[in-house]
C-alpha positions as a Markdown table, in Angstrom:
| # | Residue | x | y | z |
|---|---|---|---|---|
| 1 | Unk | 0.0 | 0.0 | 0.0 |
| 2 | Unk | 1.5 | 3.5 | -0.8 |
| 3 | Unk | 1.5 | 6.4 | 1.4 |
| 4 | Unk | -1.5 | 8.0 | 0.0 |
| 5 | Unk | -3.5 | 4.8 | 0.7 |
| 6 | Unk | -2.4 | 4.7 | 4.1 |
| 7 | Unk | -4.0 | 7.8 | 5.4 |
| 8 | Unk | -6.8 | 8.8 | 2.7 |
| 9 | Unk | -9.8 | 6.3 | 2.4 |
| 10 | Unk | -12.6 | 5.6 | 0.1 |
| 11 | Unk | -15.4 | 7.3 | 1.7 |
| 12 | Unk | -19.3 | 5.7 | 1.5 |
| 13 | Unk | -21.3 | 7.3 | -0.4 |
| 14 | Unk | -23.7 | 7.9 | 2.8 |
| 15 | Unk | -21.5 | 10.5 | 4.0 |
| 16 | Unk | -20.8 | 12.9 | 0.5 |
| 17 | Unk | -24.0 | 15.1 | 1.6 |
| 18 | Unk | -22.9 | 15.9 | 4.6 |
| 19 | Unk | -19.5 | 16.8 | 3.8 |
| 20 | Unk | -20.7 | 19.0 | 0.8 |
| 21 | Unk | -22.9 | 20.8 | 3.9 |
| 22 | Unk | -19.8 | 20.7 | 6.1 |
| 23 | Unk | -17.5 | 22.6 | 2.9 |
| 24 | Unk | -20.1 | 25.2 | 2.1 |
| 25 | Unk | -20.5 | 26.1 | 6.0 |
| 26 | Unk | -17.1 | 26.2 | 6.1 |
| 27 | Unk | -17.2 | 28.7 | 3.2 |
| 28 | Unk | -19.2 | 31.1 | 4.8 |
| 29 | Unk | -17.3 | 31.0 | 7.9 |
| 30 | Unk | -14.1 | 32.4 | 6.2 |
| 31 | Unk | -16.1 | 34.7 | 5.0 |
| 32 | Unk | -16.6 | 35.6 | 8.8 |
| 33 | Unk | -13.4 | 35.3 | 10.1 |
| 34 | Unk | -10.1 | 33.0 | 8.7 |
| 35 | Unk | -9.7 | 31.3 | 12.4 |
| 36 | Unk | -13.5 | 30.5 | 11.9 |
| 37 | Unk | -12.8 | 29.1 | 8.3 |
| 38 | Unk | -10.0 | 27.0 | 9.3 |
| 39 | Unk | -12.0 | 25.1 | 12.3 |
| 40 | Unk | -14.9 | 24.2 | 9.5 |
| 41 | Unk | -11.9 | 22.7 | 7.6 |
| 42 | Unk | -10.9 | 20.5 | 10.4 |
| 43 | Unk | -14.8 | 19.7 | 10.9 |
| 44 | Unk | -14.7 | 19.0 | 7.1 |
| 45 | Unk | -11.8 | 16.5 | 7.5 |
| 46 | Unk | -13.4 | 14.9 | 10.3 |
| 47 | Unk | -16.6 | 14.4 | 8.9 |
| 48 | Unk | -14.9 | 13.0 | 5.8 |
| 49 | Unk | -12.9 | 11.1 | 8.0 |
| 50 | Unk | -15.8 | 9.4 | 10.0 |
| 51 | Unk | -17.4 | 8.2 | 6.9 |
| 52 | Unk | -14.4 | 6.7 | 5.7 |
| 53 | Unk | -15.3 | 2.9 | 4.5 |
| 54 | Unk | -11.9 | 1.2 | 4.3 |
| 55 | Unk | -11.3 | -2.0 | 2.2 |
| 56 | Unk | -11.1 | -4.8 | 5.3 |
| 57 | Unk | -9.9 | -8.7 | 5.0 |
| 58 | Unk | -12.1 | -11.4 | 7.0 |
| 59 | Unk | -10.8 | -14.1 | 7.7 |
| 60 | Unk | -11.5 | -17.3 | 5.7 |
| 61 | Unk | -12.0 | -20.5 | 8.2 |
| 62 | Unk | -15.4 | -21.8 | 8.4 |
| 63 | Unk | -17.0 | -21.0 | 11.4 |
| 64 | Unk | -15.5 | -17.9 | 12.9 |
| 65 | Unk | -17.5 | -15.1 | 13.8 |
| 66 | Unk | -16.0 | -11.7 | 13.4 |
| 67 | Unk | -16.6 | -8.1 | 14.8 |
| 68 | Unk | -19.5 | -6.3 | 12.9 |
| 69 | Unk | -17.9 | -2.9 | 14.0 |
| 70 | Unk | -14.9 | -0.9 | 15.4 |
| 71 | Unk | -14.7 | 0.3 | 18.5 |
| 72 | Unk | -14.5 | -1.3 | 21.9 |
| 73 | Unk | -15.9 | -4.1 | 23.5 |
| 74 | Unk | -17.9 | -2.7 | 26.5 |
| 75 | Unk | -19.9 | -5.7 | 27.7 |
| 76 | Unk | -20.5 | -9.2 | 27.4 |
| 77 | Unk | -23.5 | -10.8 | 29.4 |
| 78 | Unk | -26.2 | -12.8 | 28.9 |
| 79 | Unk | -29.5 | -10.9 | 27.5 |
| 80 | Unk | -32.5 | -11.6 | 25.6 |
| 81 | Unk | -32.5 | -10.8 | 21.6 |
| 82 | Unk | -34.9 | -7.9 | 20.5 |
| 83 | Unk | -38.3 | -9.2 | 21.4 |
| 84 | Unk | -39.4 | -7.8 | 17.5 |
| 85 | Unk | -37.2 | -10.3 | 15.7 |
| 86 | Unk | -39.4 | -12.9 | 17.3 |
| 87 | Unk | -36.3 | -15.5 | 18.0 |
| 88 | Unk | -37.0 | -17.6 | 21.3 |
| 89 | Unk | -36.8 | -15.6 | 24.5 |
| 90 | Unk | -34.0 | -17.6 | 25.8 |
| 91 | Unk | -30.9 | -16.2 | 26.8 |
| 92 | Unk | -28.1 | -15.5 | 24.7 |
| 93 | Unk | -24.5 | -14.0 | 25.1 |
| 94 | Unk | -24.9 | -10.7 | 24.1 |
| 95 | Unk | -21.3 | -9.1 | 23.3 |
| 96 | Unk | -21.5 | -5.0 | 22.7 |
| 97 | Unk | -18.8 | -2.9 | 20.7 |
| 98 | Unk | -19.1 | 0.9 | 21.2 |
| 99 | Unk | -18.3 | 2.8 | 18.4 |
| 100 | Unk | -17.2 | 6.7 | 19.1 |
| 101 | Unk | -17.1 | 9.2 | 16.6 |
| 102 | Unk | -13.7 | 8.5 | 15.6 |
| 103 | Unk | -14.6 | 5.2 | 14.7 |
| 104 | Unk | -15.2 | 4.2 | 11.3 |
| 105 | Unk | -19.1 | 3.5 | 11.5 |
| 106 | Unk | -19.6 | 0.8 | 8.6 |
| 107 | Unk | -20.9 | -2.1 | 9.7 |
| 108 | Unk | -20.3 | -5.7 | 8.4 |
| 109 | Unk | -22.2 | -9.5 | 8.5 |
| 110 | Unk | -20.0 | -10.9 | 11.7 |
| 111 | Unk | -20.6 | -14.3 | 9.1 |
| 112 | Unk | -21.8 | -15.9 | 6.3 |
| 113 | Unk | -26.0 | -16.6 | 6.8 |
| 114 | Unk | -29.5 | -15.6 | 5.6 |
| 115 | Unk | -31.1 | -12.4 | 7.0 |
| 116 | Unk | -34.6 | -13.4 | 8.3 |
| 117 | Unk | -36.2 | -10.4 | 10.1 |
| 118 | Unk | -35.1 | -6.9 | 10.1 |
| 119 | Unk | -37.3 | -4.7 | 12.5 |
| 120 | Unk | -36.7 | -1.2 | 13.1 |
| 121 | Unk | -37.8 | 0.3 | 16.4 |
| 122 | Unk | -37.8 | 3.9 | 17.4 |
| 123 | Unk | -36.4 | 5.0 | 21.3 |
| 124 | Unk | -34.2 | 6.9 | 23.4 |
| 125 | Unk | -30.5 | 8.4 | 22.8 |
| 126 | Unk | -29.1 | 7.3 | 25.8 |
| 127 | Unk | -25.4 | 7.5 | 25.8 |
| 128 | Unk | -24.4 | 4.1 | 23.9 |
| 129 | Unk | -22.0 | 3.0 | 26.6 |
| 130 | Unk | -24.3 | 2.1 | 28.8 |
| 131 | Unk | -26.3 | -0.8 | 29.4 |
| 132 | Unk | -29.8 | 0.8 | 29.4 |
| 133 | Unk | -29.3 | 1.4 | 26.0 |
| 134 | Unk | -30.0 | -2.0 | 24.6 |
| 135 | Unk | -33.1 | -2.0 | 25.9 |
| 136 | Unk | -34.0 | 2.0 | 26.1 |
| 137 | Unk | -32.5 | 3.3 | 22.6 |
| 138 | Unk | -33.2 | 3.9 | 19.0 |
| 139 | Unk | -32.2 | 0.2 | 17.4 |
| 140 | Unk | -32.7 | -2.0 | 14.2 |
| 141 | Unk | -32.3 | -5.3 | 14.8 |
| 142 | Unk | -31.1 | -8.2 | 12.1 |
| 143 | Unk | -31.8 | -11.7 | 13.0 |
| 144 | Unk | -29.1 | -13.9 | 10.8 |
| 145 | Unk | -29.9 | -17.7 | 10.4 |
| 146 | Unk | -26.8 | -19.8 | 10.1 |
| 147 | Unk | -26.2 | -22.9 | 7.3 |
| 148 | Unk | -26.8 | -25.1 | 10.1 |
| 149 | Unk | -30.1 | -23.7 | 11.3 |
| 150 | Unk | -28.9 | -21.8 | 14.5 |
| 151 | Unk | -29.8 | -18.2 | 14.8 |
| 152 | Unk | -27.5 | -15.1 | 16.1 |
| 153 | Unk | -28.9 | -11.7 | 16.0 |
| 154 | Unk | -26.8 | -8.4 | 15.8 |
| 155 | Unk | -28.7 | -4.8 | 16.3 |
| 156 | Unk | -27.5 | -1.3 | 15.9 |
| 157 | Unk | -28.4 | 1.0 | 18.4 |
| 158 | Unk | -28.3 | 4.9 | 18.4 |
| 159 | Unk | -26.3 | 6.6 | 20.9 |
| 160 | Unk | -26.3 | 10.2 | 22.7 |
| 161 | Unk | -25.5 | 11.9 | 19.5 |
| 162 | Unk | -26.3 | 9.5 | 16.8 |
| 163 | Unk | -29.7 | 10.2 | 15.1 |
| 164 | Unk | -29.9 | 8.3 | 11.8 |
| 165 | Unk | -29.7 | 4.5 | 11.6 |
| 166 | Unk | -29.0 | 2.9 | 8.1 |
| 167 | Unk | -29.5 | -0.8 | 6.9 |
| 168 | Unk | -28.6 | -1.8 | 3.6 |
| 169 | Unk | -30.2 | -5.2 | 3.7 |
| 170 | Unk | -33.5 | -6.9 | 3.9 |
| 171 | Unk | -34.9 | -10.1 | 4.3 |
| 172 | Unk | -34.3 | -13.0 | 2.5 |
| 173 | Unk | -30.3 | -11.5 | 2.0 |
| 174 | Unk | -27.9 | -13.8 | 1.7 |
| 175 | Unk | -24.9 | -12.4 | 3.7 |
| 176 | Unk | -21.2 | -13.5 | 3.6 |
| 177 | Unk | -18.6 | -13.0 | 6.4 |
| 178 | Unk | -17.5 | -8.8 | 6.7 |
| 179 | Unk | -20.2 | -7.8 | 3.8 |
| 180 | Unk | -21.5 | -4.4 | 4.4 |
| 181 | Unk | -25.0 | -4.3 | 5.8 |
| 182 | Unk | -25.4 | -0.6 | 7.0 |
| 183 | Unk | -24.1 | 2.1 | 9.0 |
| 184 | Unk | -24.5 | 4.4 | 11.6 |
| 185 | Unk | -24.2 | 8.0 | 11.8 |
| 186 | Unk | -21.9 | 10.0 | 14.6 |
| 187 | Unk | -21.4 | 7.9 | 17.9 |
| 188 | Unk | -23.3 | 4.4 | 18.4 |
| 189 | Unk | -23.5 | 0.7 | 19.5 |
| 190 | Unk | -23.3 | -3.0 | 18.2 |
| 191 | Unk | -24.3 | -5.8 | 19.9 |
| 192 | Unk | -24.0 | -9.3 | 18.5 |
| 193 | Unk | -26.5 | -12.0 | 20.5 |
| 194 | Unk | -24.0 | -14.8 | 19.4 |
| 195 | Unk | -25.5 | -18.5 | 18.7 |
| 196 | Unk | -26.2 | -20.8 | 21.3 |
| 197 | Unk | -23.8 | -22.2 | 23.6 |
| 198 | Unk | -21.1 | -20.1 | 21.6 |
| 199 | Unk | -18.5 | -18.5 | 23.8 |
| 200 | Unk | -17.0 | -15.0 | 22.9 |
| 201 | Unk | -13.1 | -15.1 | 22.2 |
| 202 | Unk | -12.8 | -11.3 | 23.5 |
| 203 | Unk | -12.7 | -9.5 | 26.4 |
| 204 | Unk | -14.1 | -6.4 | 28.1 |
| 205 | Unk | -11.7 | -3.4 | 26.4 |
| 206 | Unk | -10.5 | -5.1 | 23.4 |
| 207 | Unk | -10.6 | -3.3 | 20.4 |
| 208 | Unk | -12.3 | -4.1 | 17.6 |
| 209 | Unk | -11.9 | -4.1 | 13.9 |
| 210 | Unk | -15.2 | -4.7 | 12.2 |
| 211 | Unk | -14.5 | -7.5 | 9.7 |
| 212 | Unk | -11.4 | -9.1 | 10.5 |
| 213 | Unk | -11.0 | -8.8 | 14.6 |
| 214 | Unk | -12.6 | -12.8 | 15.4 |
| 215 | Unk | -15.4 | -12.2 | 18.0 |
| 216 | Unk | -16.2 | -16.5 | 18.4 |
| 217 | Unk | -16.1 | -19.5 | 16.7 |
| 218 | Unk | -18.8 | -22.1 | 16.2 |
| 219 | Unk | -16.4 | -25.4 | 16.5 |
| 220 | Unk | -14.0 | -26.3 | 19.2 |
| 221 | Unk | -10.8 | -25.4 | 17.4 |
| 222 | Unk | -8.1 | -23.7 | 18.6 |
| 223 | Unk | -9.4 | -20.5 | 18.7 |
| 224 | Unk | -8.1 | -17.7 | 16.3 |
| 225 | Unk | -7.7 | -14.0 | 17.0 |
| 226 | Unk | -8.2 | -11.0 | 14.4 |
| 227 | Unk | -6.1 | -7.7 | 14.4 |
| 228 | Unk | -6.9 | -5.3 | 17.2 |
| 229 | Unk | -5.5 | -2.4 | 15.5 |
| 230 | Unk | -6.1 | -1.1 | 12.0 |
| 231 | Unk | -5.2 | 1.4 | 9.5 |
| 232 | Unk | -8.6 | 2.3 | 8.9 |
């Protein structure tokens, strides 16, 4: 990769709006004052920046379940899935990654399965750090059936500042392992209900890289770890 690469990254096309809104603010403020201008270019930059959508490389064993975001993992307990996606109201090891607005906010199929229930429900903008806001926040919730018939479910949740939720994908989608499935604008949450009796291979803290960073594995194998640090 050359040095451009390395620091400038394909952005999604989600995010050209608001940087074309970010520029022409900026504009103005220049016109204002030059110190002005020069803070709407940093905004600029950052706002590019956080809709950056960087090529990533999952990994290719059968079985392994990978991050569906960046950020950090900030709990892992056991929790009900979303009562909307109608999966059985047992218990399943929910695993959350908190995403902050540095973060790149794409998020990706943690493996290969068919999407069979998206639901969308409206709610709160707690801060997404906390654990009220699984059950309290603005969330769309995927429900993912497995080749061998067990279901995991992964939702996005809003967070204090993040107001628009995006899902690429319906029902009946066919998904592969790290394929893009929607994002999440300006601060916000992932959690991943894995598959039954399915431990995580993470731990509170660990960073995550969505796509590549292994979260858990379906078989007994030696277990294999992703990166925890990325370029993008």
């Amino acid at each position: 990769m050359n040095m451009f690469g390395t620091f400038i990254k394909p952005m999604h096309p989600e995010g050209t709006k608001f940087v074309a809104i970010f520029a022409t603010v900026t504009l103005g403020l220049f016109l204002l004052s030059p110190i002005l201008g020069w803070m709407g270019v940093g905004l600029t930059i950052w706002c590019y920046y956080f809709f950056r959508d960087p090529k990533r490389v999952s990994p290719t064993r059968p079985g392994l379940i990978v991050s569906p975001a960046d950020g950090v993992v900030s709990l892992i307990e056991p929790a009900v899935p979303p009562s909307e996606l109608g999966m059985a109201d047992a218990p399943l090891t929910r695993v959350s990654v908190f995403m902050n607005v540095f973060n790149c906010h794409v998020n990706r199929s943690p493996i290969a399965g068919e999407i069979t229930s998206v639901a969308y429900r409206p709610g709160k903008f707690f801060n997404a750090s906390l654990d009220k806001a699984s059950a309290d926040n603005e969330r769309n919730s995927l429900c993912l059936r497995l080749p061998d018939g067990r279901e995991m479910a992964v939702v996005q949740i809003a967070g204090l500042v993040a107001r628009r939720i995006v899902c690429f994908v319906k029902a009946g989608a066919q998904m592969q392992t790290g394929e893009r499935f929607g994002l999440i604008r300006f601060g916000s949450r992932l959690d991943v209900y894995l598959p039954r009796d399915v431990e995580p291979l993470v731990s509170i803290g660990q960073t995550m890289v969505a796509g590549e960073t292994v979260l858990a594995a379906l078989t007994d194998n030696d277990p294999v770890w992703g990166p925890e640090t990325t370029n993008g």
